[in-house]
Short mmCIF file of C-alpha atoms and ligand atoms in Angstrom, two decimals:
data_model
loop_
_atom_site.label_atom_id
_atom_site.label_comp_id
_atom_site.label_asym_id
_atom_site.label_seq_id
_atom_site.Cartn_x
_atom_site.Cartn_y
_atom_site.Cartn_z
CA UNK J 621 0.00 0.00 0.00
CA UNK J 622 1.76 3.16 -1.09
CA UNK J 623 1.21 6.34 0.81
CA UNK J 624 -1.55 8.81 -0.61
CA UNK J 625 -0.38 11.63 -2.71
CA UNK J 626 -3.50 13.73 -1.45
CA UNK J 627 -2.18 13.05 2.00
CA UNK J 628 1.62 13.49 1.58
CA UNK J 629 4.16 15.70 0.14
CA UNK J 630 7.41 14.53 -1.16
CA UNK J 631 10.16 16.24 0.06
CA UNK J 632 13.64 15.06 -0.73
CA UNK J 633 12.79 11.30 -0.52
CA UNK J 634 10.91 11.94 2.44
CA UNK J 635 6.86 11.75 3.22
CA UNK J 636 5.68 15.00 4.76
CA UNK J 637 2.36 15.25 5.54
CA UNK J 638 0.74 17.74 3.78
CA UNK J 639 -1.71 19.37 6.72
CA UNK J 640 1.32 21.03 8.49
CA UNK J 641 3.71 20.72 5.61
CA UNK J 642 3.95 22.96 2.17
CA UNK J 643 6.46 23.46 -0.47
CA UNK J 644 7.33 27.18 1.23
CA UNK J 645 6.97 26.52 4.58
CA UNK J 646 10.40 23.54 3.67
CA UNK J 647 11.85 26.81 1.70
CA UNK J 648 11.25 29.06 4.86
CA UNK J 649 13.26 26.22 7.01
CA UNK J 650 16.01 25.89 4.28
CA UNK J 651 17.03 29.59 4.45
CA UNK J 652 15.64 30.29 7.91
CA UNK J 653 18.70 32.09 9.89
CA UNK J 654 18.53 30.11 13.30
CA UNK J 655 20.96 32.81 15.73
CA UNK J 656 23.65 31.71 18.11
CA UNK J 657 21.21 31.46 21.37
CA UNK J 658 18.60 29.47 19.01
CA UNK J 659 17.84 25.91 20.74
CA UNK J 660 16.37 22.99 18.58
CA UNK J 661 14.60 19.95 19.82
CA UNK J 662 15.57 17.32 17.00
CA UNK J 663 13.25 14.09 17.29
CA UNK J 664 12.17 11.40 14.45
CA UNK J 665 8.19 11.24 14.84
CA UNK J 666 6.89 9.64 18.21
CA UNK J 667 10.22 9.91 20.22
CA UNK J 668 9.33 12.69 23.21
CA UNK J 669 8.53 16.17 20.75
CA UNK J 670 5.65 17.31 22.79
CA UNK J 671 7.54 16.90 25.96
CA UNK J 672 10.51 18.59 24.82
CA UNK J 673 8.11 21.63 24.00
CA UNK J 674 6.86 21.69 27.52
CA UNK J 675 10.36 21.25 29.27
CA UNK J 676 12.29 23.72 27.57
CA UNK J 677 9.90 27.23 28.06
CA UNK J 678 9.96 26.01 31.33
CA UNK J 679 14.20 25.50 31.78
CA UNK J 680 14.24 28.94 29.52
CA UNK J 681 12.06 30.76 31.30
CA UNK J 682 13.20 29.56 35.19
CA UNK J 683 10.26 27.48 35.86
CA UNK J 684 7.96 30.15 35.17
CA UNK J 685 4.59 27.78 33.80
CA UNK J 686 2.93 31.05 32.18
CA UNK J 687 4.33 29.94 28.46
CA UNK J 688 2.84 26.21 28.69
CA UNK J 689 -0.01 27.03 30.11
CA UNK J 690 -1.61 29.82 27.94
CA UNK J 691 0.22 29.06 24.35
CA UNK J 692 -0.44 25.96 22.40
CA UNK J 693 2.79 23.50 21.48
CA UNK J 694 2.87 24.34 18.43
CA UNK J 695 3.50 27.98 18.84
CA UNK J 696 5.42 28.07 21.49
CA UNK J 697 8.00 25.53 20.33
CA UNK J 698 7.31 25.39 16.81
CA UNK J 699 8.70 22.80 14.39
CA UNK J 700 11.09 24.42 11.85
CA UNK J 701 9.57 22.23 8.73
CA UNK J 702 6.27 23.46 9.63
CA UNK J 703 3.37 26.58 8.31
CA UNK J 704 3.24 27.89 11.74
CA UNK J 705 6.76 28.98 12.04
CA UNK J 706 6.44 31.57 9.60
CA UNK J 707 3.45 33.43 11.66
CA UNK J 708 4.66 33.18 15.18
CA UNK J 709 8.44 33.42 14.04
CA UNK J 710 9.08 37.29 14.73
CA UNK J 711 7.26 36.85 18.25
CA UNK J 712 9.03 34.05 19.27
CA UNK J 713 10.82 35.65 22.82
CA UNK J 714 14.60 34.89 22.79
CA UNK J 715 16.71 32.56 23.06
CA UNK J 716 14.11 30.95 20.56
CA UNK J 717 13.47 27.16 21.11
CA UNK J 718 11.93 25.24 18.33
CA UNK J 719 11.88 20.98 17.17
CA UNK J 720 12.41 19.41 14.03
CA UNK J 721 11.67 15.88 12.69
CA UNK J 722 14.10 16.42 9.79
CA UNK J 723 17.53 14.37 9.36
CA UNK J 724 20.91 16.42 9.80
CA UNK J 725 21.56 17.17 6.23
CA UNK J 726 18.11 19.04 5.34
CA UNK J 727 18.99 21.30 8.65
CA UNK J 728 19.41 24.79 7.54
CA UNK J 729 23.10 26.07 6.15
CA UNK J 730 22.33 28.65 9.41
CA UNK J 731 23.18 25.56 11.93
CA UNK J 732 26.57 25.23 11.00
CA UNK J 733 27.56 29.43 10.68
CA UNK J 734 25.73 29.95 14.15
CA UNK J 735 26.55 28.86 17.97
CA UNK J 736 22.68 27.17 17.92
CA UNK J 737 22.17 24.13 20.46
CA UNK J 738 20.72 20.90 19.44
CA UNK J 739 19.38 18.21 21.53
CA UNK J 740 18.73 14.93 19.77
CA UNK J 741 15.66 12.60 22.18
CA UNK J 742 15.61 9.04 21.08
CA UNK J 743 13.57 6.26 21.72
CA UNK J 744 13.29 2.79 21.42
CA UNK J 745 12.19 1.95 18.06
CA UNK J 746 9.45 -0.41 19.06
CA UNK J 747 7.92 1.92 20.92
CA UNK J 748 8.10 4.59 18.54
CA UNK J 749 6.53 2.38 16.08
CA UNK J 750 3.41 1.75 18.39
CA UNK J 751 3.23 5.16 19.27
CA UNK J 752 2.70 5.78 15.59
CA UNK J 753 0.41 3.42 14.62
CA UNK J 754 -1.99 4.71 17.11
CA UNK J 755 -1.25 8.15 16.05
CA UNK J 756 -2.22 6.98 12.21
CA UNK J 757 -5.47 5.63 14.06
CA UNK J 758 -6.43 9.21 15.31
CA UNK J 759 -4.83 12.00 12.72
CA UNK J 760 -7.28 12.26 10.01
CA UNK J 761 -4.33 13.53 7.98
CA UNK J 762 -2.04 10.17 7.81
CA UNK J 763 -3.07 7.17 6.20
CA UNK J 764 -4.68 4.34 7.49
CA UNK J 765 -2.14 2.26 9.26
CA UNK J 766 -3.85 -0.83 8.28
CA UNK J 767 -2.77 -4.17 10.26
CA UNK J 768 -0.36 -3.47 12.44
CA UNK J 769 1.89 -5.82 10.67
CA UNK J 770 1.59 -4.10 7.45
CA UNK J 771 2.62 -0.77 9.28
CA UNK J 772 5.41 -2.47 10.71
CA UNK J 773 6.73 -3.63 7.16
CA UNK J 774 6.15 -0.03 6.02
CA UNK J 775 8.02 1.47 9.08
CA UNK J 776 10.83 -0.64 8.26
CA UNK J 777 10.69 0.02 4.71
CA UNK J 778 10.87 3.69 5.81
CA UNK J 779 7.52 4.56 3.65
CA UNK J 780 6.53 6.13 6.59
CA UNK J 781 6.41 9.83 8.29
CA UNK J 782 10.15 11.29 7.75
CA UNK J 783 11.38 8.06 6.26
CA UNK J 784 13.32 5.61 7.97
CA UNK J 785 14.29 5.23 11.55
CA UNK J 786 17.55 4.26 11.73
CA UNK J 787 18.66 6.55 8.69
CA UNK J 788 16.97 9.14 10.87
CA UNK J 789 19.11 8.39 14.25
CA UNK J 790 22.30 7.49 12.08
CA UNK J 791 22.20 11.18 10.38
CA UNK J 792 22.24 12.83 13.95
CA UNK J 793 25.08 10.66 15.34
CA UNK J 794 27.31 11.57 12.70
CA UNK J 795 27.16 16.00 13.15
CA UNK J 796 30.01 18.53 13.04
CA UNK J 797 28.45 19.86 15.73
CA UNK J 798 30.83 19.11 18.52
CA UNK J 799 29.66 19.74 22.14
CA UNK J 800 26.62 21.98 20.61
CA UNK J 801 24.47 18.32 20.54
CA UNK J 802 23.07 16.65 23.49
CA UNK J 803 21.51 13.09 23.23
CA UNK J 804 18.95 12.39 25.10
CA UNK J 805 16.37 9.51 25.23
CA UNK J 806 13.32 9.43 25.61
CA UNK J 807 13.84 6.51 28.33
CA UNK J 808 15.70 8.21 30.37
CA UNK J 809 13.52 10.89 30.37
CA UNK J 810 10.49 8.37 32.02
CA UNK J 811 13.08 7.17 34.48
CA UNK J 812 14.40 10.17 35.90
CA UNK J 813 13.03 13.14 34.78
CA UNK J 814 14.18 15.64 36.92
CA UNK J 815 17.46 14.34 36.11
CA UNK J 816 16.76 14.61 32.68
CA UNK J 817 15.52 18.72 33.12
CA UNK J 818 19.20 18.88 34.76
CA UNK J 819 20.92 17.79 32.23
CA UNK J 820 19.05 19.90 29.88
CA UNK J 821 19.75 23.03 31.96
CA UNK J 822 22.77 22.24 32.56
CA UNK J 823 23.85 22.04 28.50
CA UNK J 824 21.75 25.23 28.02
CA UNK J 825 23.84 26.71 31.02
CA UNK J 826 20.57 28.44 32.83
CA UNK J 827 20.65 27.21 36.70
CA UNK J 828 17.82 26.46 37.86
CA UNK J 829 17.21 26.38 41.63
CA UNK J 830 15.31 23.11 43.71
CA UNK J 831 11.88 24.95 43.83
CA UNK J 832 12.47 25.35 40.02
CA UNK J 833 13.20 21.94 39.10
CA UNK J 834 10.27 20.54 41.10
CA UNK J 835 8.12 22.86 39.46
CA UNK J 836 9.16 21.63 35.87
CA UNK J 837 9.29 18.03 37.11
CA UNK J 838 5.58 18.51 37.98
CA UNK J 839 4.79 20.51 34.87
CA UNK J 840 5.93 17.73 32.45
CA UNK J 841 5.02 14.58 34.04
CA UNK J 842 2.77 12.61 31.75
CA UNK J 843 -0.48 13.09 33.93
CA UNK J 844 -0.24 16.56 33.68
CA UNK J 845 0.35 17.29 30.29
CA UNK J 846 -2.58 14.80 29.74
CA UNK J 847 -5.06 17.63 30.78
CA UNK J 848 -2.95 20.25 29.98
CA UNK J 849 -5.31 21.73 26.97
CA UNK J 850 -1.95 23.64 25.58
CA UNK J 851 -0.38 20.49 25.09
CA UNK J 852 -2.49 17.46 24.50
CA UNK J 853 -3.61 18.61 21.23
CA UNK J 854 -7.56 18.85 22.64
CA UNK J 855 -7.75 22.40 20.96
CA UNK J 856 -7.03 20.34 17.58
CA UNK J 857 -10.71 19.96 15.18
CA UNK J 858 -11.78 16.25 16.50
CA UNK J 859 -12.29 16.02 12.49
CA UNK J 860 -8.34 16.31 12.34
CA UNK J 861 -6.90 14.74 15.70
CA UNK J 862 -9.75 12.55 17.14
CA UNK J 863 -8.53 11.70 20.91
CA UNK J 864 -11.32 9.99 21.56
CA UNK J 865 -9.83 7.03 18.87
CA UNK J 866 -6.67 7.01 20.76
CA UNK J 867 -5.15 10.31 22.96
CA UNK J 868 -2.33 12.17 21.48
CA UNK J 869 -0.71 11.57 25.21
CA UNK J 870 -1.55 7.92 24.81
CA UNK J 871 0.48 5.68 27.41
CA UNK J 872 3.91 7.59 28.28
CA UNK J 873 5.57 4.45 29.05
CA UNK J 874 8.17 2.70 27.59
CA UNK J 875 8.20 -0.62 26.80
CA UNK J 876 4.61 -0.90 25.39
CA UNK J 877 5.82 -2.55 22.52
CA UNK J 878 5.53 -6.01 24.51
CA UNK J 879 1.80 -5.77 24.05
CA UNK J 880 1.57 -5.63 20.14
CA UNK J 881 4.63 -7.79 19.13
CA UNK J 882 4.40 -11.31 18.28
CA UNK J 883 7.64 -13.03 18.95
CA UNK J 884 8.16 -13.39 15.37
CA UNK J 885 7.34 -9.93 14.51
CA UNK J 886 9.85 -9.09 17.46
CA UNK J 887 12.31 -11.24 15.80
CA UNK J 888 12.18 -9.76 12.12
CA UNK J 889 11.83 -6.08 13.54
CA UNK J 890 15.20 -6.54 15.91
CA UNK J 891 17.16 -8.31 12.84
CA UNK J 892 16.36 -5.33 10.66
CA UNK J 893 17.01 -2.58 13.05
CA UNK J 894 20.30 -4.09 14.38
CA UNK J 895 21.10 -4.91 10.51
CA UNK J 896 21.06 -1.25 9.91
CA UNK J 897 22.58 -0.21 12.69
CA UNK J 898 25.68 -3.06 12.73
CA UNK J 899 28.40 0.10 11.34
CA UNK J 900 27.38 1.96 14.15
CA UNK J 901 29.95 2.25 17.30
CA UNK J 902 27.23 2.41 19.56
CA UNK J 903 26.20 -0.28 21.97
CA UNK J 904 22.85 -1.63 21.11
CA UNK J 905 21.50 0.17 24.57
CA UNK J 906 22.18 3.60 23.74
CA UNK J 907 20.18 2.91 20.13
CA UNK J 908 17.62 0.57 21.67
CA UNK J 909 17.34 1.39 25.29
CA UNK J 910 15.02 -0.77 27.15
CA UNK J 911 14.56 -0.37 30.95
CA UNK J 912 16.90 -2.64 33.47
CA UNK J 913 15.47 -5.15 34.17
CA UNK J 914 14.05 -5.53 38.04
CA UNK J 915 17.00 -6.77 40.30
CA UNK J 916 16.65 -10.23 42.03
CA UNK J 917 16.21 -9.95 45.38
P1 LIG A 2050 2.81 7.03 23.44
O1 LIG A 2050 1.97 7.02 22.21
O2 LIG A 2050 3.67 5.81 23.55
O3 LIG A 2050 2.03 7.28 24.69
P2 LIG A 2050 5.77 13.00 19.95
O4 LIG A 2050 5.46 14.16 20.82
O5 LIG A 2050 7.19 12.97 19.46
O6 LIG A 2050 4.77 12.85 18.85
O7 LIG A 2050 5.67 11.69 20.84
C1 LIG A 2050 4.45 11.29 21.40
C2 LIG A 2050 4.74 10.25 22.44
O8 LIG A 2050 5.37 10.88 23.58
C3 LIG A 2050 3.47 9.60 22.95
O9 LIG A 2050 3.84 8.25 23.30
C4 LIG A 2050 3.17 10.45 24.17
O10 LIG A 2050 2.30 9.86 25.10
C5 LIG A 2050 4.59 10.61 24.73
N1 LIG A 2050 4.70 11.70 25.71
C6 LIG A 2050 4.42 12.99 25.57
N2 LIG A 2050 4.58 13.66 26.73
C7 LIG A 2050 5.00 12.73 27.65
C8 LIG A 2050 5.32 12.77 29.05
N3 LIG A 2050 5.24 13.89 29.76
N4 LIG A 2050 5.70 11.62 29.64
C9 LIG A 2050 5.79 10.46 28.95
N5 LIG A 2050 5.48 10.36 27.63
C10 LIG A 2050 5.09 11.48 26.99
#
């Protein structure tokens, strides 16, 4: 089953959909002039976007929760590739932070001239893959995701949302941008999330007191951003995003993956993944993180 044209752009060998996505909005993100103090959130589709737009207003802005709780995601950490950034670009406040879904090569010639920060948040590719097949269930504007073994062949075939996963993680491991990327998963972020805020202040150099981090901690956990209406994507048409199919803020674990896989579907998905990502000098956990398992007592 190919993806529709009606529903998808083309852009450079990768499927964009075309609801958020237009020929000038990709030309405003090619020559858009990202400044030194500019911070982007760099995810492939599924992997933590939404929560990086709630954690960093709040690690810019000190904890202060008046950002994520009066402007919706998508303006207030918009995604470079996207139609909105050209409307709320020139009120962005400063240091600007925005996300992008795209691989490192179709980043703007402005990321290499400028001092901008990236962080990269990964997740496990299994659970990315659920994630998205219940997001195809919902959005209006993707395709039908079909069986869910049928997505998974199209996932791995990358004829999916921003092509292919691995190609996708592989392009960001490989930057010339020094110590101006931070990786971050999207595991770590469910295990220890104030830990995770630290880091993130920490690489953005902006301290952040104890009351502070609580604060964000609180902000961003999953049950809060659940009925946070500037973040769960309930001010979204039900026509476009119907939560009532499946919630944009759906689970927030990791690991759900156990409860769609069939062994062999496990099997092929693992072989193809690790396949791919054999030339890689990374150890299968930093690519493919799973939770420890619980000690033995
Ligand atoms: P699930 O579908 O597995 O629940 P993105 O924002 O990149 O589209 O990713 C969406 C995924 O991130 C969804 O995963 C969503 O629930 C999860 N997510 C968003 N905010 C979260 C939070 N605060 N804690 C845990 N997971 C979160």
């Amino acid at each position: 089953m190919e993806a529709s044209e009606e529903k998808y752009l083309l852009h450079r060998g990768l499927l964009l959909p075309r609801e958020t996505h237009t020929a000038d909005s990709l030309t405003f993100a090619h020559e858009f002039e990202l400044r030194d103090d500019d911070i982007l959130a760099v995810t492939y589709p599924k992997s933590g976007t939404t929560w990086m737009q709630e954690v960093l207003p709040l690690v810019l802005n000190g904890g202060d929760l008046t950002p994520v709780q009066t402007i919706p995601n998508w303006d207030r950490v918009p995604w470079l590739e996207e139609t909105r950034l050209a409307i709320v670009a020139e009120r962005l406040p400063t240091p600007r932070a925005l996300v992008s879904h795209l691989p490192y090569h179709l980043m703007p010639k402005s990321l290499d001239s400028s001092k901008a920060k990236v962080i990269y948040v990964s997740r496990n590719p299994k659970d990315v893959m659920v994630s998205s097949y219940h997001f195809h269930k919902m959005a209006s504007f993707l395709d039908d995701p079909g069986t869910f073994h049928e997505f998974m062949d199209k996932f791995l075939q990358g004829k999916v949302l921003f092509g292919k996963w691995t190609d996708h993680v592989k392009s960001w491991r490989h930057t010339e941008l020094g110590d101006r990327i931070l990786y971050l998963t999207y595991e770590e972020m469910v295990q220890d999330l104030r830990g995770s805020v630290r880091r993130v202040s920490d690489f953005l150099g902006r301290a952040l007191d104890e009351e502070a981090m609580e604060r964000i901690a609180a902000q961003c956990c999953f049950n809060n951003m659940k009925t946070n209406c500037m973040s769960n994507y309930s001010l979204v048409p039900q026509d476009i995003m119907d939560n009532s199919k499946s919630p944009f803020l759906r689970k927030g674990v990791t690991g759900d993956w156990r409860n769609h896989f069939s062994a062999e579907q496990e099997a092929q998905f693992s072989a193809v993944i690790s396949r791919e990502m054999e030339a890689e000098e990374l150890s299968s956990s930093l690519w493919c993180p799973e939770p420890s398992p619980p000690a033995h007592q």
